[in-house]
PDB file of N, CA, C and O in Angstrom:
ATOM      1  N   MET A1156     100.206-104.080  84.223  1.00  0.00           N
ATOM      2  CA  MET A1156      99.483-103.894  85.479  1.00  0.00           C
ATOM      3  C   MET A1156      99.593-102.415  85.874  1.00  0.00           C
ATOM      4  O   MET A1156     100.670-101.830  85.795  1.00  0.00           O
ATOM      5  N   ILE A1157      98.471-101.840  86.295  1.00  0.00           N
ATOM      6  CA  ILE A1157      98.485-100.458  86.762  1.00  0.00           C
ATOM      7  C   ILE A1157      98.022-100.426  88.216  1.00  0.00           C
ATOM      8  O   ILE A1157      97.342-101.333  88.690  1.00  0.00           O
ATOM      9  N   SER A1158      98.378 -99.369  88.912  1.00  0.00           N
ATOM     10  CA  SER A1158      97.989 -99.213  90.307  1.00  0.00           C
ATOM     11  C   SER A1158      96.543 -98.735  90.395  1.00  0.00           C
ATOM     12  O   SER A1158      95.965 -98.274  89.408  1.00  0.00           O
ATOM     13  N   GLU A1159      95.995 -98.810  91.595  1.00  0.00           N
ATOM     14  CA  GLU A1159      94.643 -98.298  91.809  1.00  0.00           C
ATOM     15  C   GLU A1159      94.588 -96.796  91.513  1.00  0.00           C
ATOM     16  O   GLU A1159      93.625 -96.314  90.912  1.00  0.00           O
ATOM     17  N   GLU A1160      95.607 -96.077  91.909  1.00  0.00           N
ATOM     18  CA  GLU A1160      95.633 -94.634  91.647  1.00  0.00           C
ATOM     19  C   GLU A1160      95.647 -94.358  90.136  1.00  0.00           C
ATOM     20  O   GLU A1160      94.956 -93.463  89.656  1.00  0.00           O
ATOM     21  N   GLN A1161      96.441 -95.119  89.390  1.00  0.00           N
ATOM     22  CA  GLN A1161      96.451 -94.964  87.930  1.00  0.00           C
ATOM     23  C   GLN A1161      95.089 -95.335  87.350  1.00  0.00           C
ATOM     24  O   GLN A1161      94.610 -94.692  86.416  1.00  0.00           O
ATOM     25  N   GLY A1162      94.452 -96.355  87.916  1.00  0.00           N
ATOM     26  CA  GLY A1162      93.123 -96.762  87.478  1.00  0.00           C
ATOM     27  C   GLY A1162      92.097 -95.662  87.687  1.00  0.00           C
ATOM     28  O   GLY A1162      91.201 -95.461  86.859  1.00  0.00           O
ATOM     29  N   ARG A1163      92.238 -94.918  88.766  1.00  0.00           N
ATOM     30  CA  ARG A1163      91.336 -93.797  89.022  1.00  0.00           C
ATOM     31  C   ARG A1163      91.498 -92.715  87.951  1.00  0.00           C
ATOM     32  O   ARG A1163      90.516 -92.146  87.484  1.00  0.00           O
ATOM     33  N   LEU A1164      92.725 -92.466  87.553  1.00  0.00           N
ATOM     34  CA  LEU A1164      92.984 -91.490  86.496  1.00  0.00           C
ATOM     35  C   LEU A1164      92.417 -91.975  85.154  1.00  0.00           C
ATOM     36  O   LEU A1164      91.812 -91.196  84.415  1.00  0.00           O
ATOM     37  N   VAL A1165      92.585 -93.254  84.866  1.00  0.00           N
ATOM     38  CA  VAL A1165      92.024 -93.832  83.638  1.00  0.00           C
ATOM     39  C   VAL A1165      90.500 -93.667  83.642  1.00  0.00           C
ATOM     40  O   VAL A1165      89.908 -93.263  82.642  1.00  0.00           O
ATOM     41  N   ALA A1166      89.857 -93.961  84.774  1.00  0.00           N
ATOM     42  CA  ALA A1166      88.400 -93.836  84.877  1.00  0.00           C
ATOM     43  C   ALA A1166      87.959 -92.391  84.654  1.00  0.00           C
ATOM     44  O   ALA A1166      86.993 -92.134  83.929  1.00  0.00           O
ATOM     45  N   GLU A1167      88.662 -91.459  85.261  1.00  0.00           N
ATOM     46  CA  GLU A1167      88.298 -90.051  85.120  1.00  0.00           C
ATOM     47  C   GLU A1167      88.458 -89.585  83.669  1.00  0.00           C
ATOM     48  O   GLU A1167      87.576 -88.918  83.121  1.00  0.00           O
ATOM     49  N   ASN A1168      89.551 -89.962  83.031  1.00  0.00           N
ATOM     50  CA  ASN A1168      89.770 -89.599  81.630  1.00  0.00           C
ATOM     51  C   ASN A1168      88.728 -90.239  80.724  1.00  0.00           C
ATOM     52  O   ASN A1168      88.227 -89.609  79.792  1.00  0.00           O
ATOM     53  N   PHE A1169      88.374 -91.480  81.002  1.00  0.00           N
ATOM     54  CA  PHE A1169      87.363 -92.189  80.220  1.00  0.00           C
ATOM     55  C   PHE A1169      86.013 -91.471  80.337  1.00  0.00           C
ATOM     56  O   PHE A1169      85.314 -91.284  79.340  1.00  0.00           O
ATOM     57  N   LEU A1170      85.654 -91.079  81.556  1.00  0.00           N
ATOM     58  CA  LEU A1170      84.381 -90.395  81.768  1.00  0.00           C
ATOM     59  C   LEU A1170      84.339 -89.085  80.982  1.00  0.00           C
ATOM     60  O   LEU A1170      83.360 -88.804  80.286  1.00  0.00           O
ATOM     61  N   HIS A1171      85.378 -88.306  81.058  1.00  0.00           N
ATOM     62  CA  HIS A1171      85.399 -87.020  80.349  1.00  0.00           C
ATOM     63  C   HIS A1171      85.390 -87.216  78.836  1.00  0.00           C
ATOM     64  O   HIS A1171      84.728 -86.464  78.121  1.00  0.00           O
ATOM     65  N   ALA A1172      86.088 -88.227  78.347  1.00  0.00           N
ATOM     66  CA  ALA A1172      86.146 -88.478  76.901  1.00  0.00           C
ATOM     67  C   ALA A1172      84.812 -88.994  76.361  1.00  0.00           C
ATOM     68  O   ALA A1172      84.487 -88.760  75.197  1.00  0.00           O
ATOM     69  N   SER A1173      84.039 -89.661  77.202  1.00  0.00           N
ATOM     70  CA  SER A1173      82.778 -90.254  76.738  1.00  0.00           C
ATOM     71  C   SER A1173      81.582 -89.317  76.896  1.00  0.00           C
ATOM     72  O   SER A1173      80.497 -89.599  76.392  1.00  0.00           O
ATOM     73  N   ARG A1174      81.768 -88.204  77.570  1.00  0.00           N
ATOM     74  CA  ARG A1174      80.657 -87.279  77.829  1.00  0.00           C
ATOM     75  C   ARG A1174      80.194 -86.621  76.537  1.00  0.00           C
ATOM     76  O   ARG A1174      80.997 -86.113  75.762  1.00  0.00           O
ATOM     77  N   LYS A1175      78.897 -86.665  76.348  1.00  0.00           N
ATOM     78  CA  LYS A1175      78.301 -86.006  75.191  1.00  0.00           C
ATOM     79  C   LYS A1175      78.090 -84.526  75.508  1.00  0.00           C
ATOM     80  O   LYS A1175      77.862 -84.150  76.650  1.00  0.00           O
ATOM     81  N   PHE A1176      78.144 -83.706  74.489  1.00  0.00           N
ATOM     82  CA  PHE A1176      78.001 -82.256  74.653  1.00  0.00           C
ATOM     83  C   PHE A1176      76.704 -81.890  75.372  1.00  0.00           C
ATOM     84  O   PHE A1176      76.663 -80.955  76.164  1.00  0.00           O
ATOM     85  N   SER A1177      75.635 -82.652  75.108  1.00  0.00           N
ATOM     86  CA  SER A1177      74.319 -82.340  75.673  1.00  0.00           C
ATOM     87  C   SER A1177      74.160 -82.797  77.126  1.00  0.00           C
ATOM     88  O   SER A1177      73.188 -82.441  77.779  1.00  0.00           O
ATOM     89  N   GLU A1178      75.097 -83.562  77.651  1.00  0.00           N
ATOM     90  CA  GLU A1178      74.995 -84.062  79.016  1.00  0.00           C
ATOM     91  C   GLU A1178      75.472 -83.011  80.019  1.00  0.00           C
ATOM     92  O   GLU A1178      76.328 -82.187  79.700  1.00  0.00           O
ATOM     93  N   PRO A1179      74.937 -83.086  81.234  1.00  0.00           N
ATOM     94  CA  PRO A1179      75.448 -82.179  82.276  1.00  0.00           C
ATOM     95  C   PRO A1179      76.873 -82.579  82.654  1.00  0.00           C
ATOM     96  O   PRO A1179      77.359 -83.645  82.256  1.00  0.00           O
ATOM     97  N   GLU A1180      77.515 -81.746  83.429  1.00  0.00           N
ATOM     98  CA  GLU A1180      78.860 -82.079  83.910  1.00  0.00           C
ATOM     99  C   GLU A1180      78.775 -83.350  84.755  1.00  0.00           C
ATOM    100  O   GLU A1180      77.907 -83.475  85.624  1.00  0.00           O
ATOM    101  N   LEU A1181      79.674 -84.277  84.494  1.00  0.00           N
ATOM    102  CA  LEU A1181      79.677 -85.564  85.193  1.00  0.00           C
ATOM    103  C   LEU A1181      80.912 -85.664  86.080  1.00  0.00           C
ATOM    104  O   LEU A1181      81.943 -85.056  85.795  1.00  0.00           O
ATOM    105  N   ALA A1182      80.788 -86.447  87.153  1.00  0.00           N
ATOM    106  CA  ALA A1182      81.920 -86.636  88.064  1.00  0.00           C
ATOM    107  C   ALA A1182      81.847 -88.027  88.678  1.00  0.00           C
ATOM    108  O   ALA A1182      80.764 -88.591  88.850  1.00  0.00           O
ATOM    109  N   ILE A1183      82.999 -88.549  89.003  1.00  0.00           N
ATOM    110  CA  ILE A1183      83.081 -89.842  89.677  1.00  0.00           C
ATOM    111  C   ILE A1183      82.789 -89.648  91.156  1.00  0.00           C
ATOM    112  O   ILE A1183      83.223 -88.683  91.769  1.00  0.00           O
ATOM    113  N   ASP A1184      82.041 -90.574  91.714  1.00  0.00           N
ATOM    114  CA  ASP A1184      81.727 -90.565  93.143  1.00  0.00           C
ATOM    115  C   ASP A1184      82.886 -91.247  93.875  1.00  0.00           C
ATOM    116  O   ASP A1184      82.860 -92.449  94.133  1.00  0.00           O
ATOM    117  N   TRP A1185      83.920 -90.478  94.169  1.00  0.00           N
ATOM    118  CA  TRP A1185      85.155 -91.038  94.722  1.00  0.00           C
ATOM    119  C   TRP A1185      84.940 -91.776  96.039  1.00  0.00           C
ATOM    120  O   TRP A1185      85.701 -92.691  96.369  1.00  0.00           O
ATOM    121  N   ASN A1186      83.924 -91.430  96.792  1.00  0.00           N
ATOM    122  CA  ASN A1186      83.648 -92.113  98.062  1.00  0.00           C
ATOM    123  C   ASN A1186      83.168 -93.541  97.864  1.00  0.00           C
ATOM    124  O   ASN A1186      83.211 -94.333  98.802  1.00  0.00           O
ATOM    125  N   ARG A1187      82.697 -93.859  96.668  1.00  0.00           N
ATOM    126  CA  ARG A1187      82.157 -95.196  96.412  1.00  0.00           C
ATOM    127  C   ARG A1187      83.030 -96.036  95.479  1.00  0.00           C
ATOM    128  O   ARG A1187      82.674 -97.165  95.151  1.00  0.00           O
ATOM    129  N   VAL A1188      84.181 -95.511  95.063  1.00  0.00           N
ATOM    130  CA  VAL A1188      85.086 -96.278  94.202  1.00  0.00           C
ATOM    131  C   VAL A1188      85.686 -97.422  95.018  1.00  0.00           C
ATOM    132  O   VAL A1188      86.044 -97.251  96.180  1.00  0.00           O
ATOM    133  N   ARG A1189      85.768 -98.597  94.389  1.00  0.00           N
ATOM    134  CA  ARG A1189      86.356 -99.753  95.068  1.00  0.00           C
ATOM    135  C   ARG A1189      86.992-100.674  94.025  1.00  0.00           C
ATOM    136  O   ARG A1189      86.756-100.525  92.833  1.00  0.00           O
ATOM    137  N   VAL A1190      87.772-101.621  94.490  1.00  0.00           N
ATOM    138  CA  VAL A1190      88.387-102.616  93.617  1.00  0.00           C
ATOM    139  C   VAL A1190      87.823-103.972  93.993  1.00  0.00           C
ATOM    140  O   VAL A1190      87.728-104.315  95.181  1.00  0.00           O
ATOM    141  N   ARG A1191      87.450-104.730  92.970  1.00  0.00           N
ATOM    142  CA  ARG A1191      86.932-106.075  93.180  1.00  0.00           C
ATOM    143  C   ARG A1191      87.495-106.966  92.079  1.00  0.00           C
ATOM    144  O   ARG A1191      87.350-106.650  90.896  1.00  0.00           O
ATOM    145  N   GLU A1192      88.145-108.030  92.483  1.00  0.00           N
ATOM    146  CA  GLU A1192      88.692-109.013  91.544  1.00  0.00           C
ATOM    147  C   GLU A1192      89.553-108.360  90.467  1.00  0.00           C
ATOM    148  O   GLU A1192      89.480-108.695  89.294  1.00  0.00           O
ATOM    149  N   GLY A1193      90.362-107.385  90.863  1.00  0.00           N
ATOM    150  CA  GLY A1193      91.278-106.732  89.936  1.00  0.00           C
ATOM    151  C   GLY A1193      90.643-105.704  89.017  1.00  0.00           C
ATOM    152  O   GLY A1193      91.257-105.253  88.060  1.00  0.00           O
ATOM    153  N   VAL A1194      89.409-105.325  89.332  1.00  0.00           N
ATOM    154  CA  VAL A1194      88.691-104.329  88.522  1.00  0.00           C
ATOM    155  C   VAL A1194      88.326-103.152  89.418  1.00  0.00           C
ATOM    156  O   VAL A1194      87.708-103.333  90.475  1.00  0.00           O
ATOM    157  N   LEU A1195      88.731-101.957  89.000  1.00  0.00           N
ATOM    158  CA  LEU A1195      88.341-100.741  89.701  1.00  0.00           C
ATOM    159  C   LEU A1195      86.924-100.391  89.249  1.00  0.00           C
ATOM    160  O   LEU A1195      86.660-100.318  88.043  1.00  0.00           O
ATOM    161  N   ILE A1196      86.030-100.227  90.192  1.00  0.00           N
ATOM    162  CA  ILE A1196      84.628 -99.911  89.915  1.00  0.00           C
ATOM    163  C   ILE A1196      84.410 -98.467  90.328  1.00  0.00           C
ATOM    164  O   ILE A1196      84.531 -98.126  91.501  1.00  0.00           O
ATOM    165  N   ALA A1197      84.108 -97.623  89.336  1.00  0.00           N
ATOM    166  CA  ALA A1197      83.998 -96.183  89.577  1.00  0.00           C
ATOM    167  C   ALA A1197      82.595 -95.686  89.234  1.00  0.00           C
ATOM    168  O   ALA A1197      82.301 -95.388  88.079  1.00  0.00           O
ATOM    169  N   PRO A1198      81.701 -95.590  90.233  1.00  0.00           N
ATOM    170  CA  PRO A1198      80.379 -95.023  89.983  1.00  0.00           C
ATOM    171  C   PRO A1198      80.491 -93.524  89.708  1.00  0.00           C
ATOM    172  O   PRO A1198      81.408 -92.861  90.190  1.00  0.00           O
ATOM    173  N   TYR A1199      79.562 -93.000  88.947  1.00  0.00           N
ATOM    174  CA  TYR A1199      79.568 -91.569  88.644  1.00  0.00           C
ATOM    175  C   TYR A1199      78.132 -91.075  88.527  1.00  0.00           C
ATOM    176  O   TYR A1199      77.187 -91.855  88.476  1.00  0.00           O
ATOM    177  N   ASN A1200      77.986 -89.774  88.495  1.00  0.00           N
ATOM    178  CA  ASN A1200      76.687 -89.141  88.300  1.00  0.00           C
ATOM    179  C   ASN A1200      76.950 -87.687  87.939  1.00  0.00           C
ATOM    180  O   ASN A1200      78.094 -87.300  87.721  1.00  0.00           O
ATOM    181  N   SER A1201      75.895 -86.895  87.926  1.00  0.00           N
ATOM    182  CA  SER A1201      76.097 -85.478  87.630  1.00  0.00           C
ATOM    183  C   SER A1201      76.849 -84.839  88.795  1.00  0.00           C
ATOM    184  O   SER A1201      76.678 -85.219  89.955  1.00  0.00           O
ATOM    185  N   SER A1202      77.685 -83.884  88.477  1.00  0.00           N
ATOM    186  CA  SER A1202      78.431 -83.168  89.516  1.00  0.00           C
ATOM    187  C   SER A1202      77.480 -82.529  90.512  1.00  0.00           C
ATOM    188  O   SER A1202      77.732 -82.529  91.719  1.00  0.00           O
ATOM    189  N   GLN A1203      76.378 -82.012  90.006  1.00  0.00           N
ATOM    190  CA  GLN A1203      75.401 -81.357  90.885  1.00  0.00           C
ATOM    191  C   GLN A1203      74.823 -82.352  91.886  1.00  0.00           C
ATOM    192  O   GLN A1203      74.692 -82.054  93.067  1.00  0.00           O
ATOM    193  N   PHE A1204      74.483 -83.559  91.430  1.00  0.00           N
ATOM    194  CA  PHE A1204      73.926 -84.557  92.342  1.00  0.00           C
ATOM    195  C   PHE A1204      74.945 -84.927  93.418  1.00  0.00           C
ATOM    196  O   PHE A1204      74.594 -85.059  94.591  1.00  0.00           O
ATOM    197  N   LEU A1205      76.196 -85.073  93.026  1.00  0.00           N
ATOM    198  CA  LEU A1205      77.213 -85.484  93.988  1.00  0.00           C
ATOM    199  C   LEU A1205      77.506 -84.405  95.024  1.00  0.00           C
ATOM    200  O   LEU A1205      77.939 -84.712  96.131  1.00  0.00           O
ATOM    201  N   THR A1206      77.248 -83.146  94.698  1.00  0.00           N
ATOM    202  CA  THR A1206      77.501 -82.080  95.674  1.00  0.00           C
ATOM    203  C   THR A1206      76.248 -81.661  96.434  1.00  0.00           C
ATOM    204  O   THR A1206      76.338 -81.268  97.592  1.00  0.00           O
ATOM    205  N   THR A1207      75.064 -81.738  95.796  1.00  0.00           N
ATOM    206  CA  THR A1207      73.847 -81.248  96.447  1.00  0.00           C
ATOM    207  C   THR A1207      72.794 -82.315  96.701  1.00  0.00           C
ATOM    208  O   THR A1207      71.853 -82.071  97.456  1.00  0.00           O
ATOM    209  N   GLY A1208      72.907 -83.472  96.035  1.00  0.00           N
ATOM    210  CA  GLY A1208      71.880 -84.502  96.158  1.00  0.00           C
ATOM    211  C   GLY A1208      70.690 -84.257  95.240  1.00  0.00           C
ATOM    212  O   GLY A1208      69.713 -84.990  95.292  1.00  0.00           O
ATOM    213  N   GLU A1209      70.777 -83.238  94.397  1.00  0.00           N
ATOM    214  CA  GLU A1209      69.682 -82.904  93.475  1.00  0.00           C
ATOM    215  C   GLU A1209      70.072 -83.244  92.041  1.00  0.00           C
ATOM    216  O   GLU A1209      71.243 -83.192  91.676  1.00  0.00           O
ATOM    217  N   HIS A1210      69.088 -83.559  91.244  1.00  0.00           N
ATOM    218  CA  HIS A1210      69.247 -83.830  89.810  1.00  0.00           C
ATOM    219  C   HIS A1210      70.101 -85.057  89.535  1.00  0.00           C
ATOM    220  O   HIS A1210      71.046 -85.013  88.757  1.00  0.00           O
ATOM    221  N   GLN A1211      69.709 -86.172  90.154  1.00  0.00           N
ATOM    222  CA  GLN A1211      70.395 -87.431  89.918  1.00  0.00           C
ATOM    223  C   GLN A1211      70.116 -87.919  88.498  1.00  0.00           C
ATOM    224  O   GLN A1211      68.989 -87.854  88.022  1.00  0.00           O
ATOM    225  N   LEU A1212      71.151 -88.399  87.841  1.00  0.00           N
ATOM    226  CA  LEU A1212      70.986 -89.022  86.532  1.00  0.00           C
ATOM    227  C   LEU A1212      70.790 -90.512  86.744  1.00  0.00           C
ATOM    228  O   LEU A1212      71.492 -91.134  87.537  1.00  0.00           O
ATOM    229  N   LEU A1213      69.834 -91.096  86.044  1.00  0.00           N
ATOM    230  CA  LEU A1213      69.585 -92.529  86.147  1.00  0.00           C
ATOM    231  C   LEU A1213      70.344 -93.249  85.036  1.00  0.00           C
ATOM    232  O   LEU A1213      70.759 -92.642  84.054  1.00  0.00           O
ATOM    233  N   ASP A1214      70.482 -94.531  85.170  1.00  0.00           N
ATOM    234  CA  ASP A1214      71.160 -95.361  84.160  1.00  0.00           C
ATOM    235  C   ASP A1214      72.615 -94.990  83.963  1.00  0.00           C
ATOM    236  O   ASP A1214      73.130 -95.021  82.855  1.00  0.00           O
ATOM    237  N   CYS A1215      73.296 -94.642  85.031  1.00  0.00           N
ATOM    238  CA  CYS A1215      74.733 -94.379  84.958  1.00  0.00           C
ATOM    239  C   CYS A1215      75.459 -95.665  85.377  1.00  0.00           C
ATOM    240  O   CYS A1215      75.726 -95.875  86.555  1.00  0.00           O
ATOM    241  N   TRP A1216      75.722 -96.524  84.412  1.00  0.00           N
ATOM    242  CA  TRP A1216      76.451 -97.743  84.745  1.00  0.00           C
ATOM    243  C   TRP A1216      77.871 -97.326  85.099  1.00  0.00           C
ATOM    244  O   TRP A1216      78.452 -96.458  84.456  1.00  0.00           O
ATOM    245  N   PRO A1217      78.484 -97.943  86.111  1.00  0.00           N
ATOM    246  CA  PRO A1217      79.807 -97.495  86.537  1.00  0.00           C
ATOM    247  C   PRO A1217      80.868 -97.740  85.465  1.00  0.00           C
ATOM    248  O   PRO A1217      80.683 -98.543  84.550  1.00  0.00           O
ATOM    249  N   ILE A1218      81.964 -97.056  85.622  1.00  0.00           N
ATOM    250  CA  ILE A1218      83.128 -97.287  84.772  1.00  0.00           C
ATOM    251  C   ILE A1218      83.919 -98.418  85.415  1.00  0.00           C
ATOM    252  O   ILE A1218      84.166 -98.406  86.625  1.00  0.00           O
ATOM    253  N   LEU A1219      84.307 -99.386  84.604  1.00  0.00           N
ATOM    254  CA  LEU A1219      85.099-100.515  85.075  1.00  0.00           C
ATOM    255  C   LEU A1219      86.480-100.414  84.434  1.00  0.00           C
ATOM    256  O   LEU A1219      86.597-100.327  83.210  1.00  0.00           O
ATOM    257  N   VAL A1220      87.505-100.415  85.266  1.00  0.00           N
ATOM    258  CA  VAL A1220      88.879-100.352  84.771  1.00  0.00           C
ATOM    259  C   VAL A1220      89.572-101.650  85.172  1.00  0.00           C
ATOM    260  O   VAL A1220      89.703-101.952  86.363  1.00  0.00           O
ATOM    261  N   ASP A1221      89.999-102.413  84.180  1.00  0.00           N
ATOM    262  CA  ASP A1221      90.748-103.647  84.414  1.00  0.00           C
ATOM    263  C   ASP A1221      92.172-103.237  84.795  1.00  0.00           C
ATOM    264  O   ASP A1221      92.907-102.682  83.972  1.00  0.00           O
ATOM    265  N   LEU A1222      92.555-103.496  86.035  1.00  0.00           N
ATOM    266  CA  LEU A1222      93.855-103.051  86.512  1.00  0.00           C
ATOM    267  C   LEU A1222      95.004-103.864  85.911  1.00  0.00           C
ATOM    268  O   LEU A1222      96.152-103.435  85.952  1.00  0.00           O
ATOM    269  N   SER A1223      94.709-105.018  85.325  1.00  0.00           N
ATOM    270  CA  SER A1223      95.782-105.793  84.695  1.00  0.00           C
ATOM    271  C   SER A1223      96.127-105.245  83.316  1.00  0.00           C
ATOM    272  O   SER A1223      97.262-105.363  82.863  1.00  0.00           O
ATOM    273  N   SER A1224      95.155-104.633  82.638  1.00  0.00           N
ATOM    274  CA  SER A1224      95.407-104.112  81.281  1.00  0.00           C
ATOM    275  C   SER A1224      95.318-102.592  81.185  1.00  0.00           C
ATOM    276  O   SER A1224      95.796-102.009  80.215  1.00  0.00           O
ATOM    277  N   GLY A1225      94.655-101.957  82.142  1.00  0.00           N
ATOM    278  CA  GLY A1225      94.455-100.509  82.090  1.00  0.00           C
ATOM    279  C   GLY A1225      93.318-100.089  81.187  1.00  0.00           C
ATOM    280  O   GLY A1225      93.118 -98.905  80.952  1.00  0.00           O
ATOM    281  N   GLN A1226      92.537-101.050  80.689  1.00  0.00           N
ATOM    282  CA  GLN A1226      91.423-100.755  79.795  1.00  0.00           C
ATOM    283  C   GLN A1226      90.181-100.367  80.600  1.00  0.00           C
ATOM    284  O   GLN A1226      89.871-100.993  81.610  1.00  0.00           O
ATOM    285  N   ALA A1227      89.463 -99.346  80.112  1.00  0.00           N
ATOM    286  CA  ALA A1227      88.247 -98.863  80.782  1.00  0.00           C
ATOM    287  C   ALA A1227      87.054 -99.051  79.862  1.00  0.00           C
ATOM    288  O   ALA A1227      87.168 -98.974  78.639  1.00  0.00           O
ATOM    289  N   ARG A1228      85.914 -99.286  80.478  1.00  0.00           N
ATOM    290  CA  ARG A1228      84.648 -99.386  79.747  1.00  0.00           C
ATOM    291  C   ARG A1228      83.519 -99.180  80.738  1.00  0.00           C
ATOM    292  O   ARG A1228      83.728 -99.233  81.952  1.00  0.00           O
ATOM    293  N   PHE A1229      82.329 -98.946  80.214  1.00  0.00           N
ATOM    294  CA  PHE A1229      81.161 -98.858  81.082  1.00  0.00           C
ATOM    295  C   PHE A1229      80.703-100.270  81.430  1.00  0.00           C
ATOM    296  O   PHE A1229      80.792-101.182  80.604  1.00  0.00           O
ATOM    297  N   GLY A1230      80.218-100.429  82.655  1.00  0.00           N
ATOM    298  CA  GLY A1230      79.648-101.702  83.052  1.00  0.00           C
ATOM    299  C   GLY A1230      78.388-101.976  82.241  1.00  0.00           C
ATOM    300  O   GLY A1230      77.772-101.057  81.699  1.00  0.00           O
ATOM    301  N   ARG A1231      78.025-103.245  82.165  1.00  0.00           N
ATOM    302  CA  ARG A1231      76.808-103.645  81.439  1.00  0.00           C
ATOM    303  C   ARG A1231      75.769-104.137  82.438  1.00  0.00           C
ATOM    304  O   ARG A1231      76.102-104.605  83.530  1.00  0.00           O
ATOM    305  N   LEU A1232      74.522-104.031  82.037  1.00  0.00           N
ATOM    306  CA  LEU A1232      73.427-104.416  82.919  1.00  0.00           C
ATOM    307  C   LEU A1232      73.576-105.846  83.432  1.00  0.00           C
ATOM    308  O   LEU A1232      73.362-106.115  84.609  1.00  0.00           O
ATOM    309  N   GLU A1233      74.000-106.754  82.563  1.00  0.00           N
ATOM    310  CA  GLU A1233      74.122-108.154  82.989  1.00  0.00           C
ATOM    311  C   GLU A1233      75.258-108.356  84.006  1.00  0.00           C
ATOM    312  O   GLU A1233      75.349-109.408  84.632  1.00  0.00           O
ATOM    313  N   GLU A1234      76.099-107.354  84.213  1.00  0.00           N
ATOM    314  CA  GLU A1234      77.173-107.418  85.206  1.00  0.00           C
ATOM    315  C   GLU A1234      76.776-106.755  86.520  1.00  0.00           C
ATOM    316  O   GLU A1234      77.593-106.618  87.421  1.00  0.00           O
ATOM    317  N   ARG A1235      75.546-106.365  86.628  1.00  0.00           N
ATOM    318  CA  ARG A1235      75.088-105.596  87.790  1.00  0.00           C
ATOM    319  C   ARG A1235      75.445-106.260  89.121  1.00  0.00           C
ATOM    320  O   ARG A1235      75.885-105.589  90.051  1.00  0.00           O
ATOM    321  N   ALA A1236      75.305-107.567  89.217  1.00  0.00           N
ATOM    322  CA  ALA A1236      75.624-108.257  90.465  1.00  0.00           C
ATOM    323  C   ALA A1236      77.092-108.075  90.827  1.00  0.00           C
ATOM    324  O   ALA A1236      77.436-107.928  92.008  1.00  0.00           O
ATOM    325  N   PHE A1237      77.958-108.025  89.824  1.00  0.00           N
ATOM    326  CA  PHE A1237      79.394-107.817  90.083  1.00  0.00           C
ATOM    327  C   PHE A1237      79.653-106.438  90.638  1.00  0.00           C
ATOM    328  O   PHE A1237      80.285-106.276  91.665  1.00  0.00           O
ATOM    329  N   TRP A1238      79.159-105.396  89.950  1.00  0.00           N
ATOM    330  CA  TRP A1238      79.486-104.050  90.413  1.00  0.00           C
ATOM    331  C   TRP A1238      78.627-103.559  91.556  1.00  0.00           C
ATOM    332  O   TRP A1238      78.972-102.610  92.224  1.00  0.00           O
ATOM    333  N   LYS A1239      77.520-104.232  91.828  1.00  0.00           N
ATOM    334  CA  LYS A1239      76.727-103.885  93.007  1.00  0.00           C
ATOM    335  C   LYS A1239      77.257-104.609  94.246  1.00  0.00           C
ATOM    336  O   LYS A1239      76.892-104.290  95.368  1.00  0.00           O
ATOM    337  N   GLY A1240      78.102-105.636  94.024  1.00  0.00           N
ATOM    338  CA  GLY A1240      78.691-106.352  95.143  1.00  0.00           C
ATOM    339  C   GLY A1240      77.856-107.494  95.659  1.00  0.00           C
ATOM    340  O   GLY A1240      78.106-108.015  96.724  1.00  0.00           O
ATOM    341  N   SER A1241      76.855-107.913  94.890  1.00  0.00           N
ATOM    342  CA  SER A1241      75.996-109.028  95.327  1.00  0.00           C
ATOM    343  C   SER A1241      76.630-110.359  95.034  1.00  0.00           C
ATOM    344  O   SER A1241      77.344-110.540  94.118  1.00  0.00           O
TER     345      SER A1241
END
């Protein structure tokens, strides 16, 4: 079991490790991070969008960190209701 703070670090490391060279700088939207059913949900987008509101990247499925195992992965489209909170 890991803490929410540790989960945030896992999400950030996962995002940086998964970034492709051709992608813009990416950042987690810390204001929208939340925990639901033991899963840390970390939305992200381009750093520029998060600071200026310009150049939003589409199709950025959030990073999901299972707090019981510490494993991180990108959310899947079929899980949208879970990470959108519906």
